[in-house]
Coordinates of C-alpha atoms in Angstrom, one line a residue:
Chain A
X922 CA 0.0 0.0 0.0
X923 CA 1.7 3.5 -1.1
X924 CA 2.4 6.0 1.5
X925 CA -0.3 8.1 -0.2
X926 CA -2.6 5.9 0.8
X927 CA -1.9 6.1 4.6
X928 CA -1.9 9.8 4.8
X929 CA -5.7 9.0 3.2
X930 CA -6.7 7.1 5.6
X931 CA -5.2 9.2 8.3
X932 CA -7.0 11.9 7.3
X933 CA -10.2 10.3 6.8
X934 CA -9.8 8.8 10.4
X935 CA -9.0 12.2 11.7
X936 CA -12.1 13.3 10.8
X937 CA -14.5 10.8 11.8
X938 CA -12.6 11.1 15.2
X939 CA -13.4 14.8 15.0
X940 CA -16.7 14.5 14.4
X941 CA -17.3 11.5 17.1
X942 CA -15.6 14.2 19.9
X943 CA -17.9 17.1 18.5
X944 CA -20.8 14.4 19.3
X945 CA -19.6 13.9 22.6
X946 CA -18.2 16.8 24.3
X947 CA -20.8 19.3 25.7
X948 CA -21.5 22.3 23.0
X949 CA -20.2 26.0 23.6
X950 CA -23.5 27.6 23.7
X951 CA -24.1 25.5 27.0
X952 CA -23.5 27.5 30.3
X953 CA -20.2 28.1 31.6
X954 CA -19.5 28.3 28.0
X955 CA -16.2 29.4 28.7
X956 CA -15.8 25.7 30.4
X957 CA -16.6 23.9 26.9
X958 CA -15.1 26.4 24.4
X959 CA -11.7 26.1 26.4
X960 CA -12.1 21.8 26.5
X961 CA -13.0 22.7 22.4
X962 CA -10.4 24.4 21.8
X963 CA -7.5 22.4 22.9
X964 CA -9.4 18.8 22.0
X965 CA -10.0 20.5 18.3
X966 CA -6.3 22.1 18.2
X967 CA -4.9 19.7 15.3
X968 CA -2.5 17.2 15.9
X969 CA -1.8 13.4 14.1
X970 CA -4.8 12.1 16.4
X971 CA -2.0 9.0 16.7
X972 CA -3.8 7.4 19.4
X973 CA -7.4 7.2 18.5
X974 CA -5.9 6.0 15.4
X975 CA -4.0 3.3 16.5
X976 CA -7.2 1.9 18.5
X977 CA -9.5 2.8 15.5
X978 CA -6.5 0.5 12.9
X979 CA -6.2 -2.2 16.2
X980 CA -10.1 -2.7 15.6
X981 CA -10.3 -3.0 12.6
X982 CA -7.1 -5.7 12.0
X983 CA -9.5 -8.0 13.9
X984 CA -12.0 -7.2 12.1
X985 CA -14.0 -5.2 14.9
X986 CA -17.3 -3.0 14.7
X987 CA -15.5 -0.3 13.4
X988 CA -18.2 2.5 13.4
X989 CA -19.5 1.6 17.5
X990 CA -15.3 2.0 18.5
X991 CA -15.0 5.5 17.5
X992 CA -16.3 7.1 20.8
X993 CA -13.9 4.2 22.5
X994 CA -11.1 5.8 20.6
X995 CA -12.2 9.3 21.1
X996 CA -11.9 8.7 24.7
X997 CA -8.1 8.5 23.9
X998 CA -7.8 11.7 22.2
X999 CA -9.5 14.0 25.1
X1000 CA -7.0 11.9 27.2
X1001 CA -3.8 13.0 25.3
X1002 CA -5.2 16.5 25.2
X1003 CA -6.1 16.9 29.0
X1004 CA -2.6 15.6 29.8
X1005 CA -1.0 18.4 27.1
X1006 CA -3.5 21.0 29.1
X1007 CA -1.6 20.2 31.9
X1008 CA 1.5 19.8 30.7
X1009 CA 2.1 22.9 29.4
X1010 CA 0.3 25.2 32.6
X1011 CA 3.0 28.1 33.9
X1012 CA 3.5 25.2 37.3
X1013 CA 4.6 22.5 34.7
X1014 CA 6.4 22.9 31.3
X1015 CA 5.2 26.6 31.3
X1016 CA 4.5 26.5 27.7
X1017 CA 3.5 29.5 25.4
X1018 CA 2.6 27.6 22.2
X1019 CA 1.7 24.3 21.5
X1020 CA 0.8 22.9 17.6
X1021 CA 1.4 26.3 16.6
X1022 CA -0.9 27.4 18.1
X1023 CA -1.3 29.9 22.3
X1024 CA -1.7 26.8 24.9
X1025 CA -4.7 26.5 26.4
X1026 CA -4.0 28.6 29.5
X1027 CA -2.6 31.8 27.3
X1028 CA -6.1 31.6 26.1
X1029 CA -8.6 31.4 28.6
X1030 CA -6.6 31.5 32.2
X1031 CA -5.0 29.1 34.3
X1032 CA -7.7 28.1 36.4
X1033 CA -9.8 27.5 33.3
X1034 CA -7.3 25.7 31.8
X1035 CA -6.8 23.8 34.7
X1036 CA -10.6 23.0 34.4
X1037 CA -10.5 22.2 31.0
X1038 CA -8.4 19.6 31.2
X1039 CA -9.9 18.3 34.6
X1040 CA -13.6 18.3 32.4
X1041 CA -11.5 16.0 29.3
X1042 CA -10.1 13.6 31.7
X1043 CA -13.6 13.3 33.3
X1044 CA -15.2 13.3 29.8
X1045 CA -13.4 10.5 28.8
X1046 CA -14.7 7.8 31.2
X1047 CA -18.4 9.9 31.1
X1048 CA -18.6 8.6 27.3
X1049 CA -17.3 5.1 28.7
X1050 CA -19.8 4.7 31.4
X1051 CA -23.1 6.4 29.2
X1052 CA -22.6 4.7 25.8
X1053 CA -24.8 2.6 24.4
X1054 CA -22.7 -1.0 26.0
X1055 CA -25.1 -3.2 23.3
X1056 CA -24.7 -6.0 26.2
X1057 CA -20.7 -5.9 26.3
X1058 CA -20.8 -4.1 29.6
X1059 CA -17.9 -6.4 30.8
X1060 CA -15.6 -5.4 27.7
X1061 CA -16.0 -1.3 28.3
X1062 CA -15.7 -1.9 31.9
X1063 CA -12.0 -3.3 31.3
X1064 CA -11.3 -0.6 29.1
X1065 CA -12.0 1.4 31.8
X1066 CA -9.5 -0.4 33.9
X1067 CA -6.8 -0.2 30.8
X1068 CA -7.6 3.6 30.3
X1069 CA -7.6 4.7 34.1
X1070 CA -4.2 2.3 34.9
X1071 CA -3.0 4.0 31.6
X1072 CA -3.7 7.3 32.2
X1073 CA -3.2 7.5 36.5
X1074 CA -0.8 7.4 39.2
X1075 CA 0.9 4.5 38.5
X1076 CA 0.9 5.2 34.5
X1077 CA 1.1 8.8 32.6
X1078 CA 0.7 11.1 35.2
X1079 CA 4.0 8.9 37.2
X1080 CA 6.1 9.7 34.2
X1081 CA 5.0 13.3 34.1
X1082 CA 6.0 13.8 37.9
X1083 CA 9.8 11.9 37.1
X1084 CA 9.7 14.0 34.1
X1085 CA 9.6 17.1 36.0
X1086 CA 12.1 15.7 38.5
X1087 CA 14.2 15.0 36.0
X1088 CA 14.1 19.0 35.1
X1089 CA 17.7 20.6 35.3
X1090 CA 19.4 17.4 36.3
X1091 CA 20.9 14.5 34.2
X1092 CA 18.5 11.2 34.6
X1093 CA 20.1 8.0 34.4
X1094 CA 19.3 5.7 31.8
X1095 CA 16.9 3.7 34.0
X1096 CA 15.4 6.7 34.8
X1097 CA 14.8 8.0 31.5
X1098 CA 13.3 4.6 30.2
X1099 CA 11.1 4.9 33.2
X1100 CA 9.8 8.6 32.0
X1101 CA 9.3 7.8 28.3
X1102 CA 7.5 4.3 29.2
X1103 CA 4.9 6.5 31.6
X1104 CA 4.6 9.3 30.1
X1105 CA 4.1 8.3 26.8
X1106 CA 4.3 4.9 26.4
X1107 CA 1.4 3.8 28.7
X1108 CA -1.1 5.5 26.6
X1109 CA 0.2 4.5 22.8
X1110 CA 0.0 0.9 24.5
X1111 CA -3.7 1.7 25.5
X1112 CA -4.3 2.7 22.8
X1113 CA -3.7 -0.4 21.0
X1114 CA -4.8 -2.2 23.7
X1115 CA -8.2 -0.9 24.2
X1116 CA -8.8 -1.2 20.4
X1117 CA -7.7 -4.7 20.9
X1118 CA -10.1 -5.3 23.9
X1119 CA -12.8 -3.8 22.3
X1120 CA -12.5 -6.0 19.2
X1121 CA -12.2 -9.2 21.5
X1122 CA -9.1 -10.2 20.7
X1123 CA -7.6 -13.8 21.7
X1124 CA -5.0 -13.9 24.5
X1125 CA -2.2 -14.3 22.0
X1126 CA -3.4 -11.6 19.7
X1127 CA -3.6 -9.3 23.3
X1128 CA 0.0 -9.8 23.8
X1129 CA 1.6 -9.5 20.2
X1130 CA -0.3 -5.7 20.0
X1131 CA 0.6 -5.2 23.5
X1132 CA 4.8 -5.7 22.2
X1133 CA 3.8 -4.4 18.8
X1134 CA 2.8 -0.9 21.1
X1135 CA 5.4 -1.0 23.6
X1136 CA 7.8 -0.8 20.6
X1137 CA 6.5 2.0 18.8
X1138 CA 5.8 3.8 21.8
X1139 CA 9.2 4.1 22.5
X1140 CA 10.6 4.8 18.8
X1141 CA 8.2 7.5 18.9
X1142 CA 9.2 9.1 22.1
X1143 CA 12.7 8.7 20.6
X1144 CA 11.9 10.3 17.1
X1145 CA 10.3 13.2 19.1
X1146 CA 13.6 13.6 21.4
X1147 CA 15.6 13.4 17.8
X1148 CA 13.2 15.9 16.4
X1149 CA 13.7 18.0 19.2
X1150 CA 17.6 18.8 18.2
X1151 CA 17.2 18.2 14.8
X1152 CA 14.0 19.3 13.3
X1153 CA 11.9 22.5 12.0
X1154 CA 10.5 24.6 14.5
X1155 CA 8.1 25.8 11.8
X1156 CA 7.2 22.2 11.3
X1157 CA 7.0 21.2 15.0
X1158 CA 5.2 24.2 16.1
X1159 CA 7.0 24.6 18.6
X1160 CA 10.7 25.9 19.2
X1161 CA 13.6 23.3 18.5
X1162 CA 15.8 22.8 21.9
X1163 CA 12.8 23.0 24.3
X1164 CA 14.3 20.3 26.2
X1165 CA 17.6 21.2 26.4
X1166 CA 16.4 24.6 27.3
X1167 CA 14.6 23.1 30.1
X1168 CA 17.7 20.9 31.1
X1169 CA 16.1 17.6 30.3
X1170 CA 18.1 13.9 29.1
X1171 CA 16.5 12.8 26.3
X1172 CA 18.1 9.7 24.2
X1173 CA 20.0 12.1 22.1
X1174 CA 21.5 13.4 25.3
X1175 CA 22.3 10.4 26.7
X1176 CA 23.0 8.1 23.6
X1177 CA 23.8 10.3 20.7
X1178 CA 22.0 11.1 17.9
X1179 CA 23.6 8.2 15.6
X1180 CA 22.7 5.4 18.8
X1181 CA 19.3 7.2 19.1
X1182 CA 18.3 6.7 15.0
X1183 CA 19.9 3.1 15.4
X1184 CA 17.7 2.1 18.4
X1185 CA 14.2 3.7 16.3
X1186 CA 15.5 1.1 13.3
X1187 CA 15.5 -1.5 15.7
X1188 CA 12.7 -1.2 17.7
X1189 CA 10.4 -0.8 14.5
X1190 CA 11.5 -4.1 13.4
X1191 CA 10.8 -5.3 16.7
X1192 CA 7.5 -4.0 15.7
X1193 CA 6.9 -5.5 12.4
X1194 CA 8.2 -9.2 13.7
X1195 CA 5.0 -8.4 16.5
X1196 CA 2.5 -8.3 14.6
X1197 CA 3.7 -11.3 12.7
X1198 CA 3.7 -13.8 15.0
X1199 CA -0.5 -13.8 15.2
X1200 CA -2.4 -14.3 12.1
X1201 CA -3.9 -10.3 11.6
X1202 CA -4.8 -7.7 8.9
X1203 CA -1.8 -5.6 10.0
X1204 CA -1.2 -3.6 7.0
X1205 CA -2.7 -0.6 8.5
X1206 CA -0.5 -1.2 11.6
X1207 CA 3.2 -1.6 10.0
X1208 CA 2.3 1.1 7.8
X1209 CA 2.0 3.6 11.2
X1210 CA 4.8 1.9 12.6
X1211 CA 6.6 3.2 9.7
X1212 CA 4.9 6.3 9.4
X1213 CA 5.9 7.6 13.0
X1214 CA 10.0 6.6 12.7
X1215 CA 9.8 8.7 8.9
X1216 CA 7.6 11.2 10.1
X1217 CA 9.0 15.2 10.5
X1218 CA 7.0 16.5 12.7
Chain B
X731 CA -31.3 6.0 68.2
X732 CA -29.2 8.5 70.1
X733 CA -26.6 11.0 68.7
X734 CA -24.0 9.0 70.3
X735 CA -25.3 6.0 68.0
X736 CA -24.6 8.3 64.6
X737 CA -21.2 10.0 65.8
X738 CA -20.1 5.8 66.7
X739 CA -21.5 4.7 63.4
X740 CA -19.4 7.9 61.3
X741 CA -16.8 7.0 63.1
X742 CA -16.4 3.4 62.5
X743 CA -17.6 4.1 59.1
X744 CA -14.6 6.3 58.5
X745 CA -12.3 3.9 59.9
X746 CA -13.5 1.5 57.1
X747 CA -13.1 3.4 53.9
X748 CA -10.0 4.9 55.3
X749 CA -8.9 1.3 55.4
X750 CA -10.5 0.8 51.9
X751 CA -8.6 4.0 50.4
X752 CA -5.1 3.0 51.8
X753 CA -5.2 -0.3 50.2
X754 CA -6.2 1.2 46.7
X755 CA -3.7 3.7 46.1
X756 CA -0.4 3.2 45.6
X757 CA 2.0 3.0 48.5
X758 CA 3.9 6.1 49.1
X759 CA 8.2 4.2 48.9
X760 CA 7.2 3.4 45.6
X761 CA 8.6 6.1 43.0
X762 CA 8.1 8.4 42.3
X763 CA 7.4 8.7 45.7
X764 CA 6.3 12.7 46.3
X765 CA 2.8 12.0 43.8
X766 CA 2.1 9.2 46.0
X767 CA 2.8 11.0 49.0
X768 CA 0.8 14.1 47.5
X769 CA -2.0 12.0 47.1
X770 CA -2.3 10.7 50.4
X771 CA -1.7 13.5 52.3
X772 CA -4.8 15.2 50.9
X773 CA -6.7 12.0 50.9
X774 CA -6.0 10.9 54.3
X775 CA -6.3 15.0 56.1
X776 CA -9.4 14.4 58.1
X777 CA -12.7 15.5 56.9
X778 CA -16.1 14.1 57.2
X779 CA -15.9 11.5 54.6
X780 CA -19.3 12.4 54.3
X781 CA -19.4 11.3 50.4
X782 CA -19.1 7.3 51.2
X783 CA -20.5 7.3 54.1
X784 CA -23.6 8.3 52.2
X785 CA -23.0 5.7 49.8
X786 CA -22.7 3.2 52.6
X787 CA -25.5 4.1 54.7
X788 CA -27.6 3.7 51.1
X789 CA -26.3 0.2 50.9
X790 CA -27.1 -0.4 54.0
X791 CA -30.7 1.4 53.6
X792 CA -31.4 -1.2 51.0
X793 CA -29.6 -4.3 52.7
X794 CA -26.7 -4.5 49.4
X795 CA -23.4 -6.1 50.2
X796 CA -21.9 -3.3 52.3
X797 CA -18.3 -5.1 52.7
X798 CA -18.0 -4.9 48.5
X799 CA -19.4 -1.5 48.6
X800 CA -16.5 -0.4 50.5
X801 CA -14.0 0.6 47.1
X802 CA -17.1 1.8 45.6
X803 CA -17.8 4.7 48.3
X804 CA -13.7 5.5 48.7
X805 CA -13.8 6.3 44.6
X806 CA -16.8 9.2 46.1
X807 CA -13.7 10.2 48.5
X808 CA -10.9 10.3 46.0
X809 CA -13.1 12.5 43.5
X810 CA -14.2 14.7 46.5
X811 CA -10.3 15.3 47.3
X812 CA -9.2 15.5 44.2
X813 CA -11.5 18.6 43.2
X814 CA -10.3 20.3 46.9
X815 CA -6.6 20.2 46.1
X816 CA -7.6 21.8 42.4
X817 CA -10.1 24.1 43.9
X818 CA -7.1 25.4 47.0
X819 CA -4.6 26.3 44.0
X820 CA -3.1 29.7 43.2
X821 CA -5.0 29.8 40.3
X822 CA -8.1 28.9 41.8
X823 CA -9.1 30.1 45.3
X824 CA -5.6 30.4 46.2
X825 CA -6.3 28.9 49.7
X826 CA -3.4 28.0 52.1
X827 CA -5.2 26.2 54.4
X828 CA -7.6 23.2 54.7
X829 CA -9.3 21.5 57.6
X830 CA -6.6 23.4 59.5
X831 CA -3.9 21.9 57.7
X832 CA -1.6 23.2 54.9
X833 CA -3.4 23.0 51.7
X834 CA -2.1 20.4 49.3
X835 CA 0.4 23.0 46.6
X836 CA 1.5 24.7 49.8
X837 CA 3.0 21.7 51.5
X838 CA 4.5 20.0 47.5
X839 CA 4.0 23.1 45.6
X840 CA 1.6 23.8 42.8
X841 CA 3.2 21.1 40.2
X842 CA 3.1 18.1 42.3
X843 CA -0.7 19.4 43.9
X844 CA -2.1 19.4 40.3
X845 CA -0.9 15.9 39.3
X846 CA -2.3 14.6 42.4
X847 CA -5.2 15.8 41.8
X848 CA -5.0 14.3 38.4
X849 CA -4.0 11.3 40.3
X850 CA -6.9 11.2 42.8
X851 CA -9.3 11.8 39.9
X852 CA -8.2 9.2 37.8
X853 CA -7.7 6.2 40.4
X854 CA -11.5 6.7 41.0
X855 CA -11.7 5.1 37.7
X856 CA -8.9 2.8 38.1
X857 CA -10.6 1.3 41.0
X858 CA -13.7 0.6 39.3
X859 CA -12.8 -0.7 36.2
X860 CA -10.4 -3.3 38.0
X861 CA -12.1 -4.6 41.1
X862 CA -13.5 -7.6 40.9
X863 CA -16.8 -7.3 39.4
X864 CA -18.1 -10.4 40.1
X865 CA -20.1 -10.6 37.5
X866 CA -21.8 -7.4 37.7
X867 CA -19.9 -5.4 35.1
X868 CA -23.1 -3.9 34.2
X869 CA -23.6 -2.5 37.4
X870 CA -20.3 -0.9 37.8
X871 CA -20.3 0.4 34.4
X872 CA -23.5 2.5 35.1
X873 CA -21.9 3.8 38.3
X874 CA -18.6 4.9 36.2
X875 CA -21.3 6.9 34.3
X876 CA -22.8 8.2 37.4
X877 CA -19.1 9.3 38.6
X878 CA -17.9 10.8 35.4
X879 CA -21.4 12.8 34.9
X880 CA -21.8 13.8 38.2
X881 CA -17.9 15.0 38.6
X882 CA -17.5 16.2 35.1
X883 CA -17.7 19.1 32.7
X884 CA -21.5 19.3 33.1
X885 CA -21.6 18.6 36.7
X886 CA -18.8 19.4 39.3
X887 CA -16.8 21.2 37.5
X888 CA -19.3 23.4 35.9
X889 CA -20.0 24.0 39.5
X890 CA -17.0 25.5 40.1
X891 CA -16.1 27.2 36.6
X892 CA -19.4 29.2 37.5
X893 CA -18.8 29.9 40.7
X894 CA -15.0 31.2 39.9
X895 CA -17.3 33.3 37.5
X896 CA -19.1 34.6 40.7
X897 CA -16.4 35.9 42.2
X898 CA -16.2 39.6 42.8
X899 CA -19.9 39.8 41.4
X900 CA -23.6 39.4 42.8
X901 CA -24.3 36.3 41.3
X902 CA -28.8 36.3 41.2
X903 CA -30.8 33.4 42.7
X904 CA -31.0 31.1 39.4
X905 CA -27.0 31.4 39.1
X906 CA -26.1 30.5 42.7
X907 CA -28.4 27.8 42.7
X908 CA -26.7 26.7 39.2
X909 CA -23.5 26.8 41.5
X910 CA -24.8 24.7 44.6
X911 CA -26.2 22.2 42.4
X912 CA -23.6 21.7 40.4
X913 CA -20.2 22.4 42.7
X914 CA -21.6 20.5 45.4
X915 CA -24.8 18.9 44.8
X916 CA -23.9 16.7 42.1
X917 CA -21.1 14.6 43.9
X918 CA -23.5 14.1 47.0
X919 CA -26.6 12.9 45.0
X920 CA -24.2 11.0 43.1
X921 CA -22.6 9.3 46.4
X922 CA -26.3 8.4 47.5
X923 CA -27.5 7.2 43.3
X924 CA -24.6 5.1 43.4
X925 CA -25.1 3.0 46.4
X926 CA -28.5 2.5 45.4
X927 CA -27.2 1.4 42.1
X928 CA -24.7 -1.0 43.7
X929 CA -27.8 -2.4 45.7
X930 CA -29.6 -2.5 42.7
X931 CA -32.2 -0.7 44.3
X932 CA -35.7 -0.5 42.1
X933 CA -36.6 2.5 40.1
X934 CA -38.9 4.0 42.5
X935 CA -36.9 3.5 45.2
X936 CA -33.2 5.0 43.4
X937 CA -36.2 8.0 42.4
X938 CA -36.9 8.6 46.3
X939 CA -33.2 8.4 47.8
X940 CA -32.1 10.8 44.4
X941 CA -35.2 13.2 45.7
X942 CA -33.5 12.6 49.4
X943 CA -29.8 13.1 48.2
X944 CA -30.9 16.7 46.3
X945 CA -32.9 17.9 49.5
X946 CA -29.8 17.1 51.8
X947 CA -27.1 18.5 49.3
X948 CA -28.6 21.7 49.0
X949 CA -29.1 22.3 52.9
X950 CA -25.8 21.0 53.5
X951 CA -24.4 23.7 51.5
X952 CA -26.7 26.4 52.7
X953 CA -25.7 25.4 56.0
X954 CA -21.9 25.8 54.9
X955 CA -22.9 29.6 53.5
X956 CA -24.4 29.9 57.3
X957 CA -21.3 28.9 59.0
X958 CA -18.7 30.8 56.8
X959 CA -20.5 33.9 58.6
X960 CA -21.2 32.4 62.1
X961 CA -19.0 29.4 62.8
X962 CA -16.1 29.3 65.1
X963 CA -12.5 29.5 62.8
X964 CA -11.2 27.0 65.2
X965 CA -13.9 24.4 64.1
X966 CA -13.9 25.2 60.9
X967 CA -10.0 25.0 59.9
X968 CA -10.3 27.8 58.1
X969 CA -11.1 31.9 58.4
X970 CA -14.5 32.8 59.0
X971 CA -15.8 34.6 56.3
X972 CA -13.8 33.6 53.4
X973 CA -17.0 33.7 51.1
X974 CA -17.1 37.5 52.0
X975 CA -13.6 38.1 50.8
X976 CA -13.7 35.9 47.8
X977 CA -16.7 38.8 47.3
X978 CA -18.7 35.8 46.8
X979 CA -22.4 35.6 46.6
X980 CA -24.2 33.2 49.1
X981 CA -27.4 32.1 50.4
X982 CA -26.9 34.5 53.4
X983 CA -25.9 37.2 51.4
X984 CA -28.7 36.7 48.6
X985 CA -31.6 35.7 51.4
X986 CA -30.5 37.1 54.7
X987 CA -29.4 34.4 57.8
X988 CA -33.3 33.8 59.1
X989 CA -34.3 32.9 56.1
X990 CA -31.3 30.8 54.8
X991 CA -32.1 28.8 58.3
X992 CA -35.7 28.4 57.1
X993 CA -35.3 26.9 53.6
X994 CA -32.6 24.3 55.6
X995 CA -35.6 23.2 57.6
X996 CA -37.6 23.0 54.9
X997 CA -35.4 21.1 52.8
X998 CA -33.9 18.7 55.5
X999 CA -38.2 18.1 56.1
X1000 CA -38.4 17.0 52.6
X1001 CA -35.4 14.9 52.5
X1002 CA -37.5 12.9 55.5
X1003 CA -40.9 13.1 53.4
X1004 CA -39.0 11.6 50.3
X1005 CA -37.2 8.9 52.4
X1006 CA -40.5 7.5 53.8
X1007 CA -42.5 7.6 50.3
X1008 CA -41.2 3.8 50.0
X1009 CA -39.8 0.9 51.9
X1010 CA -36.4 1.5 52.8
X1011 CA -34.5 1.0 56.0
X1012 CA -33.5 4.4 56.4
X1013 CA -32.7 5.1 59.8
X1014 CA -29.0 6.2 59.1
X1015 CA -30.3 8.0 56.0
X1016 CA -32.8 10.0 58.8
X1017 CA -29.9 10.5 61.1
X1018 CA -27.4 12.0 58.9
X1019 CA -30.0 14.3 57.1
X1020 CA -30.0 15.8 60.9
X1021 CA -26.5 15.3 61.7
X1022 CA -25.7 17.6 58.6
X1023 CA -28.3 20.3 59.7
X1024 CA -27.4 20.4 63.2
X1025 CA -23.4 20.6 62.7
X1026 CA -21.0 23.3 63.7
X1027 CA -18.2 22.5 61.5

């Protein structure tokens, strides 16, 4: 399949995600409005939509209801987004622009941004617990267990908190493998495990996505820390050197830049060889492995 | 059944979702320690616990498995806590002290206080999408919708949104009865509508204790409004008057004190009318209906 054809499909998928989360996140004539247009505008800021897409792609190699999984998936989106909310708040990261584009609490205020993101996180498992279970209660209520571990105290938000430990010091090897597999790498594995929950996959099937994830969750935490010293701030939308500026290791830092490329090659084939050891329509899958270790931006 | 009886029964009832709560978050040596730590200090500061012990008492009311209900009412707790250590931040109400402790961002500053927050939120979830169902996923699904309505972006945190709105400005009747209803009306009914889930109580009877649950919510924080201009500081844990100085509108303000007292007595009369429209052993219901009324702090 040509590479045209996955920027098709990725744009295609972008859009029905869109248009499930417009569905399913109150509308901005609603009082506060200032509540929803903030949650809006962050949740409808752009971005690959990677992870909604790796659940949406996860569903449909097993040959899931494709259609009834796009508010699943959506629930990883306002996820990501809450997190980035967060993230970037003057107590955090302190971040101006994000996507291109003010952050969230440039916009509208810190304590509505704070909001904002507390309303997506909430909004997530408030489309998990009210949609329409068709009798498969028992699935969405483990992917409420996947999302929540993901996502909580003992997923995402730990690698946040080493992340911002890690600020002005050098982390350890250990220690930065700990950061990129919470912070990032919990939800890209979710992501592809919820889709894989949600589709019913066997045991087997489970854990082959589950290694297939882990892998490119960490290439692509890897290709962002490249990006980050060697990429196009007009591309990124955001200035190159952020994280040196804010002292961080990243696997450039620690590793070099020709050891960091060299572990993205491997892990991608670790990738690929996951999904082949279970009978599945991957194609969709090794082309986004691919996608994310060529990608610019 | 005396006072004595209730003030026994609150605290043993405490006791037991303290119990609950420490066993479902993670253990503060394990890193990175200073979230977990976060967490707990807000989530084990005192308070009323007020939140599950509604939920219990319901379970109780309708003779449901109370020892299962236990994680169930602490995931009331953690959402509770969570919204406090959001609502004390600089941002927010910039408050620097909480049941007569150090508020949450003071003690690990404002980083750490908004991921634990994040934390507290989230585990809610965690909790309920990974204890063991025993085959009643369908149950526990409905109360993750319950949570995540009830504590969300058209629910809780509307509550507060509106009510940062208010500040500095006479909010009118309609908009500070938007703000009790949502801020802190939604997370008590919810805390009574999920026991009687849990207890798969029947429609009628979930319609009477969600009548009950409204009635005692909106006295309980009319009788908050009360105390903020009357009660001791020394009780309270906090400076009389803080509503004042926020330049916030409240019942006492909008209605005058006599009459703020009335519509308690009103309400808290027909929280007991609704209990008794069906067959419920309520007595604990009854008691903290009164209890809440009759309090000083």
């Amino acid at each position: 399949m040509s590479q045209e054809d996955l920027k098709q499909y990725l744009r295609t998928m972008s859009e029905r995600i869109e248009l499930a989360m417009d569905q399913l996140v109150p509308p901005q004539d609603q009082y506060p409005e200032a509540l929803y247009d903030a949650m809006r505008y962050s949740l409808f800021a752009g971005g690959k939509r990677l992870r909604p897409v790796l659940t949406m792609a996860t569903v449909e190699a097993l040959g899931g209801d494709v259609e009834a999984a796009l508010p699943v998936a959506s629930t990883l989106e306002m996820i990501h987004t809450y997190s980035l909310v967060h993230d970037d708040l003057p107590a955090m990261d302190d971040d101006d622009y994000r996507r291109g584009k003010l952050t969230n609490h440039k916009v509208y205020g810190e304590a509505t941004a704070i909001l904002a993101g507390d309303g997506l996180l909430t909004q997530a498992f408030q489309v998990l617990g009210t949609i329409d279970a068709q009798g498969r209660e028992a699935v969405l209520l483990r992917i409420v267990g996947e999302l929540a571990t993901a996502a909580g105290s003992v997923g995402m938000i730990a690698g946040q908190m080493a992340d911002m430990e890690n600020e002005g010091m050098k982390a350890d090897e250990e220690r930065l493998a700990f950061i990129h597999a919470h912070k990032t790498g919990a939800l890209l594995t979710a992501s592809v495990r919820i889709g894989a929950i949600f589709a019913e996959a066997s045991e087997d099937q489970l854990l082959a996505l589950t290694s297939y994830a882990q892998k490119i969750g960490l290439a692509f935490q890897i290709v962002d820390d490249i990006l980050d010293v060697v990429g196009e701030a007009e591309k990124l939308g955001k200035a190159v050197g952020a994280d040196a500026a804010h002292g961080k290791s990243t696997y450039p830092v620690l590793y070099g830049l020709e050891e960091s490329r060299e572990m993205v090659r491997r892990l991608t084939a670790e990738a690929h060889q996951a999904l082949q050891s279970v009978p599945l329509r991957t194609n969709r899958l090794q082309e986004i492995a691919d996608w994310l270790v060529n990608r610019d931006v």
